[in-house]
Structure formats: structure tokens, C-alpha cells
XYZ file of C-alpha atoms in Angstrom:
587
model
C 159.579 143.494 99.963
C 156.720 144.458 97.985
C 156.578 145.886 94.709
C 155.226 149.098 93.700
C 152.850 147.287 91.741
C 151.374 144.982 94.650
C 151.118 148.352 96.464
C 148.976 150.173 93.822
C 146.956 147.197 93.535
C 146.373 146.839 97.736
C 146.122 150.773 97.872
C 143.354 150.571 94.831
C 141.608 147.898 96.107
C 141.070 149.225 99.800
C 139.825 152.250 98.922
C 137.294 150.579 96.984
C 135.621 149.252 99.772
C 135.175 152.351 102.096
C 132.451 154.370 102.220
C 131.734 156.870 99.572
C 132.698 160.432 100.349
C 130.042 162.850 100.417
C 130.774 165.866 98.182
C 131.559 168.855 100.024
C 130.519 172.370 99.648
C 132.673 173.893 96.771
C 133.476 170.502 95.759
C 132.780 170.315 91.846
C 129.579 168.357 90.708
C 129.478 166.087 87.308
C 126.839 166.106 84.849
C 124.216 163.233 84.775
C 121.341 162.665 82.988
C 118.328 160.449 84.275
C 114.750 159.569 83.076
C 112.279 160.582 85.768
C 109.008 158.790 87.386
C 107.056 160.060 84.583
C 109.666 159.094 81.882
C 111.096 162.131 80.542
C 114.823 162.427 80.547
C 116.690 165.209 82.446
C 120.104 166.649 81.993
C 121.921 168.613 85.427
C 123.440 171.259 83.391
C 120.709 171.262 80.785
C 119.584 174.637 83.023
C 123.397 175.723 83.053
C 122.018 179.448 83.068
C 119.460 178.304 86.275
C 120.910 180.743 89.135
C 120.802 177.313 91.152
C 119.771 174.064 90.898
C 118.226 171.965 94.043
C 118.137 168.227 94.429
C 116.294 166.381 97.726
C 116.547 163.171 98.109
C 113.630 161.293 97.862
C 112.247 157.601 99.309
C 109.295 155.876 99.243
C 108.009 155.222 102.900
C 110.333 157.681 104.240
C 108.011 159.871 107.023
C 111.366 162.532 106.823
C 110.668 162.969 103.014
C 106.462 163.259 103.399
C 107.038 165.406 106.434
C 109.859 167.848 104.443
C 108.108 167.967 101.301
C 105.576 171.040 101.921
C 108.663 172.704 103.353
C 110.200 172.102 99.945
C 107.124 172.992 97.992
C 106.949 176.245 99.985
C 110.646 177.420 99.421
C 109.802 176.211 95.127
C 106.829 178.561 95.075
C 109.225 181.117 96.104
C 112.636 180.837 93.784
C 110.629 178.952 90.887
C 109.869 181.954 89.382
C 113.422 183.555 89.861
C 114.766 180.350 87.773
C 115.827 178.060 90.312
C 115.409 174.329 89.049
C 113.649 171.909 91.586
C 114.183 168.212 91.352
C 114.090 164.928 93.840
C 116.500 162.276 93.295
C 115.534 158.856 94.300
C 118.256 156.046 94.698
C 116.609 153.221 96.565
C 117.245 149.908 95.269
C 114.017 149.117 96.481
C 111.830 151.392 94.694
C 111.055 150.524 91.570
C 109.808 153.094 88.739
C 106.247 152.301 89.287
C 106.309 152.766 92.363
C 107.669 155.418 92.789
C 105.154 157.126 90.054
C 102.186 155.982 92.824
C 104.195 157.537 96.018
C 104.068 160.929 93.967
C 100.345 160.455 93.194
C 99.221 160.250 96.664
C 101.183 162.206 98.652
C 100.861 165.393 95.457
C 104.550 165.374 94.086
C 104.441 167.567 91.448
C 108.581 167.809 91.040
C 110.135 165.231 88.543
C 111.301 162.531 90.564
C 114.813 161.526 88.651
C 115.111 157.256 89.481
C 118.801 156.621 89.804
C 118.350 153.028 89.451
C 122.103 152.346 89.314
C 122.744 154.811 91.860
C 125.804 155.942 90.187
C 124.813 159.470 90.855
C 124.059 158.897 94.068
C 126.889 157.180 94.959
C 129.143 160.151 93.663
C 127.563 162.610 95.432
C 127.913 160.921 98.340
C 124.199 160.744 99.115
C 123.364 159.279 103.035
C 119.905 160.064 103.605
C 116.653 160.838 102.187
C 114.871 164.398 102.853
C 118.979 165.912 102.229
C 118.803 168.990 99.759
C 121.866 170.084 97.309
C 122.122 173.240 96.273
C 124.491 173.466 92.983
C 125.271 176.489 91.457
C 125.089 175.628 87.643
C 127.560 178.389 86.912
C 130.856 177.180 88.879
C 128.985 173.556 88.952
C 129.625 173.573 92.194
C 127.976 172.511 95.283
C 126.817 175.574 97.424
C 125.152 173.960 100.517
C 123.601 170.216 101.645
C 121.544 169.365 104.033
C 117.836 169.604 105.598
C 115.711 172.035 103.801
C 114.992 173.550 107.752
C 115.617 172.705 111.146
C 111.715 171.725 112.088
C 112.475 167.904 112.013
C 113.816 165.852 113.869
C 114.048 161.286 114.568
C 110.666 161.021 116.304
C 109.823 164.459 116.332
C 109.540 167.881 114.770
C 109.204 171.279 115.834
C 105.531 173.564 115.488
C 107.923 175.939 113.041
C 111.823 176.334 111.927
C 113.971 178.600 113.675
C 116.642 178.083 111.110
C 115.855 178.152 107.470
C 118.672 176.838 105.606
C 117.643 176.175 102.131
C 115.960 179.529 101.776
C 119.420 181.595 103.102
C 121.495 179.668 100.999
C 119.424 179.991 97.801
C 119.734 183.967 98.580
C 123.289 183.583 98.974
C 123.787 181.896 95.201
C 121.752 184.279 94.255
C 123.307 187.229 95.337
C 126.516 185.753 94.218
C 127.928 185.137 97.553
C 128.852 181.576 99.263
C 125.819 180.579 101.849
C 126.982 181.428 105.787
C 125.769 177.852 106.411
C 127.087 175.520 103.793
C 127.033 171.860 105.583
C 124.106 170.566 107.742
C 123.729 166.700 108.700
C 121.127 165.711 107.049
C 117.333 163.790 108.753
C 115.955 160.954 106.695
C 115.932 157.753 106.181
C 119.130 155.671 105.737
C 119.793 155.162 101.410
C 121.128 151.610 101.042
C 123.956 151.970 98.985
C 126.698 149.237 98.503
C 129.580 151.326 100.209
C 131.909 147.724 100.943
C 132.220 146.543 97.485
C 135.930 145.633 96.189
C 136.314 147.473 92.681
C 135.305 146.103 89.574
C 138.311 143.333 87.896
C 139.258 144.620 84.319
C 139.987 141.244 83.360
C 136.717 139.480 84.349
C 134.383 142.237 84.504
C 135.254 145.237 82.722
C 137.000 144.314 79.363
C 134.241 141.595 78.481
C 131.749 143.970 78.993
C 133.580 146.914 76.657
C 134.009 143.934 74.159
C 130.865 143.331 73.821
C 128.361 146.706 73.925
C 131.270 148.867 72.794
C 133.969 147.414 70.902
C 131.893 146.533 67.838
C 131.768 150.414 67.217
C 135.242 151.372 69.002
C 137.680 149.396 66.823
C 140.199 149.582 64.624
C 138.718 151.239 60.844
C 135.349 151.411 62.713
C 132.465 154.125 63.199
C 133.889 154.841 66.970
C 136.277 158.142 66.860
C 139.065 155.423 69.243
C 139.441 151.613 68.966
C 139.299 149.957 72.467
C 142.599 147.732 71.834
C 143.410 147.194 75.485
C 143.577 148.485 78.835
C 145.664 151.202 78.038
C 143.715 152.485 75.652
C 141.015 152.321 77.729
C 142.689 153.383 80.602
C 143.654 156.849 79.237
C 139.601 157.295 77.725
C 138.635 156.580 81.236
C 137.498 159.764 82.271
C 135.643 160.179 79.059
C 134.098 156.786 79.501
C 132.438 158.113 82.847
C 131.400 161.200 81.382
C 129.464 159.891 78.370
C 128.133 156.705 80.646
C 126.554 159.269 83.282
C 125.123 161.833 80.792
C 123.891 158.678 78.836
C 125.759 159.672 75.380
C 127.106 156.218 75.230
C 126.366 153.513 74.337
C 123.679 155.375 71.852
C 120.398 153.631 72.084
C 117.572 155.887 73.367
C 114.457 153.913 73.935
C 112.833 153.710 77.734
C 113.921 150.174 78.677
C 110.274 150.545 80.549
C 108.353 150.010 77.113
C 108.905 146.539 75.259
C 112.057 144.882 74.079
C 113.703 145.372 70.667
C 116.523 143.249 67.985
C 119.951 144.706 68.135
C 119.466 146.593 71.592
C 122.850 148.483 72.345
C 122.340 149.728 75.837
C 123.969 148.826 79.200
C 121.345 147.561 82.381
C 121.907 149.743 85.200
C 123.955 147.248 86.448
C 126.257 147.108 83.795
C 126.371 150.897 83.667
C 127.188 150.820 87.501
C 130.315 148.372 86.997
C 132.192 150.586 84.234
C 131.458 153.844 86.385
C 132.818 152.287 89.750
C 135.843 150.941 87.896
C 136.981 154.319 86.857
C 135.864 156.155 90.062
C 138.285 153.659 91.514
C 141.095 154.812 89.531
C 140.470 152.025 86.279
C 142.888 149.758 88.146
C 144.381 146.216 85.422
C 144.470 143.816 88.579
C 145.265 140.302 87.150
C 144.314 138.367 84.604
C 144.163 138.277 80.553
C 142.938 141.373 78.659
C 140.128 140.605 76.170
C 140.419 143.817 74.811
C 143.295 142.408 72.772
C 141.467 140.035 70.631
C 139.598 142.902 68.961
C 140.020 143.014 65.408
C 139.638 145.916 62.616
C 136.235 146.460 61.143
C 136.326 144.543 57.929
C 134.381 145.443 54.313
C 132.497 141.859 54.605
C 129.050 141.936 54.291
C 127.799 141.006 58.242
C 124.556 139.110 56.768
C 126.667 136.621 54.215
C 127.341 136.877 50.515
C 124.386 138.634 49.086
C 122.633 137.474 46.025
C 122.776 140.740 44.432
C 125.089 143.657 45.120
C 123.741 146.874 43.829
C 126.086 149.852 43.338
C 125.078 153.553 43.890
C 126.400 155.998 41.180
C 129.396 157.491 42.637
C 129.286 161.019 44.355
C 132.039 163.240 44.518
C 131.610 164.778 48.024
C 132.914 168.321 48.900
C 135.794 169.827 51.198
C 132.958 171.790 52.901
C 129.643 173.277 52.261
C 126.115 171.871 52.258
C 125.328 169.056 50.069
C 121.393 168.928 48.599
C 119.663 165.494 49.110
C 120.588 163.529 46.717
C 118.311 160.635 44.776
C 120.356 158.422 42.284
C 118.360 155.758 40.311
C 120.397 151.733 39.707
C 118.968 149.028 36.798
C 117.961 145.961 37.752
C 119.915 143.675 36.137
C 117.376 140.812 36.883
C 115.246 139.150 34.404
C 112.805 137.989 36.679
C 111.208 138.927 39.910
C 112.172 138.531 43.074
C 111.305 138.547 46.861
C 114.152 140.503 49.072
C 114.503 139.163 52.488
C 116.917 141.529 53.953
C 119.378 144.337 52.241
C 122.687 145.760 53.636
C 123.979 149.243 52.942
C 127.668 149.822 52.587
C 128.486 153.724 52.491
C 131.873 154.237 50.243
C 132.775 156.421 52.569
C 131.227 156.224 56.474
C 132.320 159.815 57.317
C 130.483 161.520 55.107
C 127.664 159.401 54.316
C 124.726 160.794 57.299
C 122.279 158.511 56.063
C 121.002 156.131 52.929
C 117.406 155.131 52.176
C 117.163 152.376 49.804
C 113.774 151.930 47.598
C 111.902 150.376 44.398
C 111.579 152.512 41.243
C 108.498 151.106 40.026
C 105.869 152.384 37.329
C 103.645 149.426 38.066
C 103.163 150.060 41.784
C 100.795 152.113 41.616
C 99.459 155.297 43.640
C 101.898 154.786 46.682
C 103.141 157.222 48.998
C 106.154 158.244 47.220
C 108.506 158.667 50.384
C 107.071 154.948 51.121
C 108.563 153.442 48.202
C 111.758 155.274 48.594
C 112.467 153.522 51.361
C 110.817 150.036 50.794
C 113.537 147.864 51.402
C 115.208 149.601 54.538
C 118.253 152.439 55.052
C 121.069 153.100 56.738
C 122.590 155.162 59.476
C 125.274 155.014 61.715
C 125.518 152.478 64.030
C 122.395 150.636 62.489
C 123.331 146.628 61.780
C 121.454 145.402 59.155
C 118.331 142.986 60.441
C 116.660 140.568 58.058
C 112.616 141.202 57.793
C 111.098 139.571 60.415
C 108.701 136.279 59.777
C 108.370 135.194 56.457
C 107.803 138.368 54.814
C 109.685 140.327 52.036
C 109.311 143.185 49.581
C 108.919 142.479 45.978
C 111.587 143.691 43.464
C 109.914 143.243 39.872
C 112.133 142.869 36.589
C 111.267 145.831 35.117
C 111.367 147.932 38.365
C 114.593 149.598 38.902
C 115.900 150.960 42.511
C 116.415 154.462 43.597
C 117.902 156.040 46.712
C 117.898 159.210 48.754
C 121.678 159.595 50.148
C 122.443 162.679 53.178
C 125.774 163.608 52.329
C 127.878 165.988 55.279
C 131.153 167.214 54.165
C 134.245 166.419 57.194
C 136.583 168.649 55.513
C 138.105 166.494 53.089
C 137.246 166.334 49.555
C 135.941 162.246 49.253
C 134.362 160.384 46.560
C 131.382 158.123 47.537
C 130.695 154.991 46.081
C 127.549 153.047 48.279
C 127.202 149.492 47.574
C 123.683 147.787 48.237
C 123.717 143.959 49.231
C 120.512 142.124 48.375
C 119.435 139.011 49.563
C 116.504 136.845 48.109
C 113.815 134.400 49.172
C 114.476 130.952 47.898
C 110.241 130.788 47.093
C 108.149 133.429 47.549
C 106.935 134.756 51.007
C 103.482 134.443 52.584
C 103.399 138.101 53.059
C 104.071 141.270 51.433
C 106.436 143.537 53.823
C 104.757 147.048 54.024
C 105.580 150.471 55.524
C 103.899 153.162 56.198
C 104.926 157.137 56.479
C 103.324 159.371 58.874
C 104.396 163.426 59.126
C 103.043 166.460 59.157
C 104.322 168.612 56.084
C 102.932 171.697 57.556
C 104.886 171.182 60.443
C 106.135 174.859 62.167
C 107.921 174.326 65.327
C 108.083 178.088 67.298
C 110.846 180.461 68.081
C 112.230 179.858 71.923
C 110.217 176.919 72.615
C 112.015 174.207 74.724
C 109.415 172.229 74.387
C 106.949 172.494 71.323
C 104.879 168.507 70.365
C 103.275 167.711 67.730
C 101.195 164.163 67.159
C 100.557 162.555 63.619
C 98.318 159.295 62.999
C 97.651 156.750 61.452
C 94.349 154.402 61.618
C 95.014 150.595 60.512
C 91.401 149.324 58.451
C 92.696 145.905 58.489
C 94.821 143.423 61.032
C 97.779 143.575 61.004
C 101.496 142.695 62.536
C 103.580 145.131 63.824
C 106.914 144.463 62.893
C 109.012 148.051 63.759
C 109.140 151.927 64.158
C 111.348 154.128 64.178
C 110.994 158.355 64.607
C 112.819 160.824 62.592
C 113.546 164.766 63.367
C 116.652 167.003 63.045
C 118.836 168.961 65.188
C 115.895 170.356 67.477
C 114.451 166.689 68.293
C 113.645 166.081 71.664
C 111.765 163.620 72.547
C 109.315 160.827 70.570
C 106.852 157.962 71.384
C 104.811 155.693 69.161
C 101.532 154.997 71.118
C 98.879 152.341 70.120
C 94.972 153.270 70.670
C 93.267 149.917 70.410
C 89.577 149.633 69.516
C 88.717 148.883 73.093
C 90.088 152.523 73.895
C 92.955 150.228 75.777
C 96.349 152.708 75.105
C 99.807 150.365 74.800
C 102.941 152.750 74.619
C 105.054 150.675 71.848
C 108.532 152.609 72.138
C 109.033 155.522 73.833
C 112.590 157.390 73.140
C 112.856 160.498 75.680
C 116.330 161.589 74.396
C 115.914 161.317 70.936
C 119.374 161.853 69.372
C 120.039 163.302 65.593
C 123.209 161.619 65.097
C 121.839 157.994 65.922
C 118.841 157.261 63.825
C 117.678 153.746 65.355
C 114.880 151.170 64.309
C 112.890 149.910 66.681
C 112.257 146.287 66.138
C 110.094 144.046 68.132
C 111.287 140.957 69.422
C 107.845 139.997 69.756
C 105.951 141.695 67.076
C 102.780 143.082 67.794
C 99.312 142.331 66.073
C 97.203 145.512 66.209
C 93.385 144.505 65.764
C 91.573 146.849 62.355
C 90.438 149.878 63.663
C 94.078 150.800 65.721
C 95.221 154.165 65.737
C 98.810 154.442 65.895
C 100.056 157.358 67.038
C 103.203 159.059 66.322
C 104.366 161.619 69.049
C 107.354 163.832 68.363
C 109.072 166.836 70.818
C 111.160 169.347 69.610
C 113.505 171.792 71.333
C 114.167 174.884 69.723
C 115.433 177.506 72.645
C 118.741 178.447 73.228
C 119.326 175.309 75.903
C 119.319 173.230 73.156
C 123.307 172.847 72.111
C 122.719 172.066 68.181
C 120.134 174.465 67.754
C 121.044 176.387 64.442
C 119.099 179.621 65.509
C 116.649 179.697 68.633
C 114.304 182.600 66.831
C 113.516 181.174 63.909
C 110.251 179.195 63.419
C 111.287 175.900 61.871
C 109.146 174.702 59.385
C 109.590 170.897 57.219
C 112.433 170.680 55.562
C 114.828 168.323 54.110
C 118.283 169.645 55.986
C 119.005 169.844 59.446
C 118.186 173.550 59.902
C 114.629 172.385 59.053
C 112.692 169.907 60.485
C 110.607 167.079 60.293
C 108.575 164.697 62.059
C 108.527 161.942 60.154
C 107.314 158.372 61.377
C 108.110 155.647 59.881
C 105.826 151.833 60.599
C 107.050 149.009 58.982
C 104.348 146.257 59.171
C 102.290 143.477 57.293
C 98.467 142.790 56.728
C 97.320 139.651 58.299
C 95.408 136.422 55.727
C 91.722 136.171 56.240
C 90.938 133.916 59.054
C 94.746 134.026 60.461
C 93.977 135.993 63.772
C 91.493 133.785 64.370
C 93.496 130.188 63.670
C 95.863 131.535 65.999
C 93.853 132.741 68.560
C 92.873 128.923 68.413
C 96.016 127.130 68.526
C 96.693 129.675 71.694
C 99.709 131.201 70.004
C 100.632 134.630 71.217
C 102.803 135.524 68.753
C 103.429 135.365 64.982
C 105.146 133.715 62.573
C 108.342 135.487 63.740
């Protein structure tokens, strides 16, 4: 006889491999977000107070979609302006991004495409064809109607008009609050090749390894991560949550546009690895067989991650408030050290990682001159959540003299408990002293003013390099109404080179963007520094939609601060390696 286990495990794993179910009319649709042709990043319930929301399915090569697509324009031009959102949704496996962006150019799309390279939104919705419309209504999040936009078209044919116009009547419908008379149409397009035979992900072989290695470094026991993945059942009940956070792109949190270069200590999934966890929860998260890795995760330990460092610097202690706002505050620490030395890399330790938003870790120093005083505050580095510490790249440090002292801006945010804070600062040296000087630059705009009920207000800053140089990292900074940023290099040549773009920039998450190959940027580069903001009501952590935001240290304010961490290349280098035919550095 078998066992109700064997049964679950047959039942799970055959319907895995039939075809996905098309969402019906009424049926409830999930939130996604996806970055479009273009590369902006787009939410579904971002317009949750649209009066409806329409999708069509795009292709490349499809004659359905090219044929359906003034049809579509036609019925935009007329609810556009009555706040109906228009997107297309394209899911082929063939189509890549580029593509795609050249289909839109010559046949006039002028609708963000969204690229569901992992066609996990596809797949949920059940998506057949190209040229099929949805019709959600954003305020049940619900699916009102799918299917052709009209009747015209046909395989092999169309008609000289419609007789039936079935976007248009069901758009009226949602509007007028009523369900549309016609709610289900088959759709006419081209066939969307979507895997609909695959058995369900294993937990054992696929899953848990996966978990264990993008997520369990945050998600463990004492770590940043609000659960610790211990094991499938853990796991098992944050399933649904999983899904969520994977298809709105929450989780993991790394925000650069995989499109633009590749960067140290990347956190995010491929598509492909995105796809796997989604499936194995749409399948119900079944265990199968096999050994859980899961189970081998241990608690986040106090040991410094780079090694015992040569120094370890602690930050006066801060007693930290219940509740209320805490003011920026910027300690000093002595050097101890009688002599000077090179750092190589530093590692924050916060006393107390739930309250501590944010350290930045600088030189004190009377001899350094005129320098940008926000520059040398944060010399050697910060941290942030979910930031591992990275030694400079190539044979490059910052110089700590013995009579320069360190100082430190620290972004306390009260949790509700009363804590006190005592930050410890691992430093770690240069055995001799580096060929080059590690240097950073700042680039904002202090008289920054970012208007009332503006979804979508950008700003650019600059910077103009007079020497060569190497690139080594950047990294954008904004508050609560960042949107968007992009780092862009203008080369002498007039040549433009996108060097990170991050189209959902994220508050809570304040990444570095590190080269893995740094990049040398010829005297005469302009650099510049791109940030978005979003301050209308859409925006979920907007303090107050009608104010006009000016700079400002706390989160109400804002900022759009840039931050270039680089080095200034020896006479004659460029050329010696231009020479030897090296394309890199000394990374």
C-alpha cells in the first residue's frame, strides 16, 4: 500500500509537469516588478489607484503583435488620459533585451516593453500567446477580461474593421465599476514557448543549495535577516513570502541592471535561479528526498570576516533612544600609532546592528590639506546593512598618519528599545607601502529641491577627471524618495559607457558598486552622476508628497550624493600597458 507520503510526493510531482493554468477572469493577480526594454523598473500595483491596468503580450517577429498594435495604440489614446496604465509584456526566451529595444524602434513602440526573462510572470498568468491583452483592475487586483484587443484578426487573415471591440467594452465596464459582459476571449498570436512539462524543482539538490548560498548568509541565526533559514520547515512556512519578495524583486537586495558591467560581492539571483525558487513554491515547496543543506547553517558570529585586524579602533559609545529622531552623529578616536601607516581594507562592526542605519569611517587630519571635508570623512570606507567588507582593490591604500586621528559620522534609528552602541573599527595594514594613493571623490548638489507631487523629478551632478585615472567603484546615495540612479562615463571621444545603472534604488540597502574589472577613464572624462527621485503619493515611504524636499541630512530630506572611489594613474603607466597589451590594471 502506499503511504500518504509517496502519495503527496506522486500527486506534487505530476502536477508539476502539466500545463500552466491560465488565470481566469476574477481570478486574483500577484504583484511583479520587471525592468523594461529601456531599463527602467516597473511595479504592477505601483498604479494601485489606475482605474485599470492593461498588459499585451508582446513578441518579436510575431505579424499578430505588429498587426494588433495600432489597435492597441488607438484604444491607449483613448483611456490614457482617464488613468488607465498601458504596458506589453514580453516572455520569449528568444528575445533578448536588445533586441527587443530594436523591434520597438522600428515598428514605433512607444509603451514600456516589461522583459520577463525568467518568465515567472508569465508563467503565472498563464500566458499562451502573443497579441493577448489583460485587463486587471488594480483595486480588487483582479483580472477583469483576456484576450484579443478586437475581433479584426485572424491566422492568415484579418478583417477591413472589428465588429466586436472587446478591450474598449471591457475597459468601460472597470470603469464604470461593473464586471465586462465579455470577460474570456481565445486569444490570436503567436505560440509563447514556455517550459509547461518540467518536474518541480528538488529541495535537496536544487533549492536548499541555492537559499544557502544567496540567502542564508543574511537569513541566519543572530544575523541581519528578520528569520534564519534553518531547514525546510522553516522555509517551507516563509514560502509564500519567498515568492512574493522574489517576484516584486525585494529580495535578494542588490539593485544594479545586470545589463551594465559586473561587480565584487554581487547578491542577486540569474533569472534562472529566480525561476527555480518561484516554481518550487508554485508547486506547493514539496522536501522530496535527499539531505537538507539548510541544516548546516550556523549563527552569525562577532569574528571579523577579513582576519584579525592589525588595529581595532573603538567608537565612543552612544546611548541610543527608545524612540525619537537621533541627529547625525560625528565622534572623533586617537590614533594610538606612532608611526604611519598604509590601510588596505577596514571592517565596521556596529555594537548594535538594529539601530545602527549606517557608519562612515574617515581620517582626522590637520595636515591634509584643503580636501573636501565629506571626502575625508569617509576615506577609508562605511558601512551599511548587508555591505561585506572588500579590501581596496590593486595595490592601493589610504594613508593614516601618526598624528592624524579618525572621525566618523554614525545614522542612528531608534527600534523601540533603549540600546547602547559601541562600533568597533578593524584596520588592516600594508606590509610596505602601496604604489598608489586610494582616492574618492564626492559629487552632490547642495541646492538640491526635489518638487511637491513629482513621481519622477532627476537631477545630474559631475565630475570632470584632469588626469588618468582607474576606476575602482561607485556607489549613489538618496533617502526615502530615491528612485532611480546611474553613473554614466562621457569619454573624450564623446563615446558614452553607462558604468552602473540601479533602476530601483532602495534606501534601506546602501550598496557599493565595485568593478571586477576596474575601469581606466582617459583625462578629460566626465563622470556623470544621475539620480531620480519620487516624491508623489505612489511612493510608499514618502514622508509628505507636498512638500518640496530640499538637502538634508535625515530621511525626510534628501540628497544626491555620489560617491567615486578611484586612483590617479604614474606618468607613462597607460602607455606601458597599452604596450604589454594588458587590458586591465593592477587589480
Amino acid at each position: 500500500m502506499i503511504s500518504l507520503r509517496h502519495l503527496a510526493l506522486l500527486l506534487a510531482a505530476v502536477t508539476a509537469c502539466l500545463p500552466a493554468m491560465a488565470v481566469e477572469p476574477g481570478a486574483r493577480v500577484d504583484d511583479f516588478r520587471l525592468l523594461d526594454h529601456r531599463g527602467d523598473s516597473h511595479r504592477l500595483y505601483y498604479h494601485a489607484d489606475a482605474p485599470a491596468i492593461v498588459l499585451m503580450v508582446q513578441g518579436n517577429g510575431c505579424p499578430v503583435v505588429r498587426q494588433a498594435l495600432p489597435a492597441l495604440r488607438k484604444v491607449r489614446d483613448q483611456f490614457e488620459p482617464r488613468g488607465v496604465v498601458f504596458r506589453l509584456l514580453n516572455a520569449n526566451p528568444q528575445d533578448s533585451r536588445e533586441e527587443i529595444a530594436a523591434e520597438a524602434r522600428e515598428f514605433g513602440i512607444d509603451m514600456p516593453i516589461l522583459v520577463d526573462g525568467g518568465q515567472v510572470v508569465a508563467e503565472s498568468l498563464g500566458v499562451t500567446r502573443t497579441a493577448e491583452v489583460l485587463v486587471i483592475d488594480p483595486r480588487t487586483r483582479t483580472l477583469a477580461y483576456r484576450g484579443p484587443v478586437d475581433d479584426r484578426l485572424a491566422y492568415g487573415a484579418q478583417k477591413p474593421a472589428a465588429s466586436a471591440h472587446y478591450l474598449v467594452d471591457a475597459l468601460e465596464a472597470v470603469l464604470a465599476g461593473r464586471r465586462p459582459a465579455v470577460a474570456r476571449v481565445e486569444p490570436v498570436g503567436c505560440l509563447v514557448d514556455l517550459p509547461r512539462h518540467e518536474p518541480a524543482p528538488s529541495y535537496a539538490a536544487d533549492v536548499a543549495p541555492l537559499l544557502a548560498a544567496k540567502c542564508a548568509g543574511c537569513h541566519r541565526p543572530a544575523g541581519i535577516g528578520p528569520w534564519a533559514m534553518t531547514g525546510y520547515d522553516k522555509v517551507r512556512g516563509f514560502a509564500p513570502m519567498i515568492r512574493e519578495v522574489l517576484r516584486t524583486r525585494r529580495m535578494p537586495p542588490w539593485h544594479a541592471d545586470p545589463h551594465y558591467g559586473s561587480f565584487e560581492g554581487d547578491r542577486s539571483l540569474t533569472e534562472a535561479e529566480r525561476r527555480t525558487l518561484v516554481r518550487w513554491v508554485e508547486a506547493g515547496a514539496p522536501r522530496g528526498e535527499g539531505t537538507d543543506p539548510l541544516l548546516a547553517v550556523t549563527a552569525a558570529s562577532d569574528e571579523w570576516t577579513l582576519g584579525p585586524p592589525d588595529l581595532v579602533v573603538e567608537v565612543p559609545a552612544f546611548d541610543v533612544p527608545a524612540t525619537g529622531v537621533v541627529d547625525y552623529r560625528y565622534p572623533r578616536a586617537a590614533n594610538p600609532l606612532d608611526h604611519d601607516v598604509w590601510i588596505r581594507a577596514i571592517e565596521i562592526h556596529p555594537g548594535d546592528r538594529a539601530v545602527v542605519h549606517h557608519v562612515l569611517a574617515g581620517v582626522d587630519d590637520p595636515g591634509a590639506g584643503n580636501r573636501d571635508f565629506v571626502e575625508q570623512l569617509a576615506a577609508l570606507g562605511g558601512y551599511s546593512p548587508g555591505r561585506n567588507p572588500l579590501p581596496y582593490p590593486g595595490d592601493a591604500g589610504v594613508l593614516l598618519r601618526k598624528g592624524a586621528g579618525l572621525r566618523f559620522q554614525m545614522h542612528y534609528t531608534p527600534n523601540g528599545r533603549a540600546v547602547r552602541d559601541a562600533t568597533r573599527i578593524g584596520l588592516y595594514f600594508h606590509a610596505t607601502p602601496p604604489r598608489h594613493a586610494m582616492r574618492l571623490k564626492f559629487v552632490r548638489a547642495y541646492d538640491l529641491q526635489v518638487p511637491p507631487r513629482t513621481p519622477d523629478h532627476a537631477v545630474t551632478v559631475s565630475h570632470v577627471f584632469d588626469r588618468d585615472v582607474v576606476l575602482y567603484s561607485v556607489m549613489p546615495h538618496a533617502h526615502l524618495r530615491g528612485k532611480a540612479a546611474r553613473f554614466t562615463a562621457v569619454h573624450p571621444d564623446g563615446r558614452e559607457e553607462v558604468l552602473v545603472s540601479v533602476p530601483e534604488y532602495d534606501f534601506s540597502w546602501q550598496s557599493v558598486y565595485q568593478f571586477r574589472e576596474p575601469r581606466i577613464l582617459r583625462a578629460g572624462t566626465r563622470v556623470d552622476f544621475l539620480m531620480r527621485w519620487d516624491n508623489s503619493a505612489r511612493n510608499p515611504a514618502n514622508p509628505d508628497p507636498d512638500r518640496s524636499v530640499p538637502w538634508g541630512d535625515q530621511t525626510w530630506d534628501e540628497m544626491n550624493a555620489g560617491w567615486i572611489r578611484y586612483r590617479e594613474m604614474l606618468p607613462g603607466e597607460l602607455a606601458g600597458m597599452a604596450h604589454r597589451g594588458r587590458a586591465s590594471t593592477d587589480h
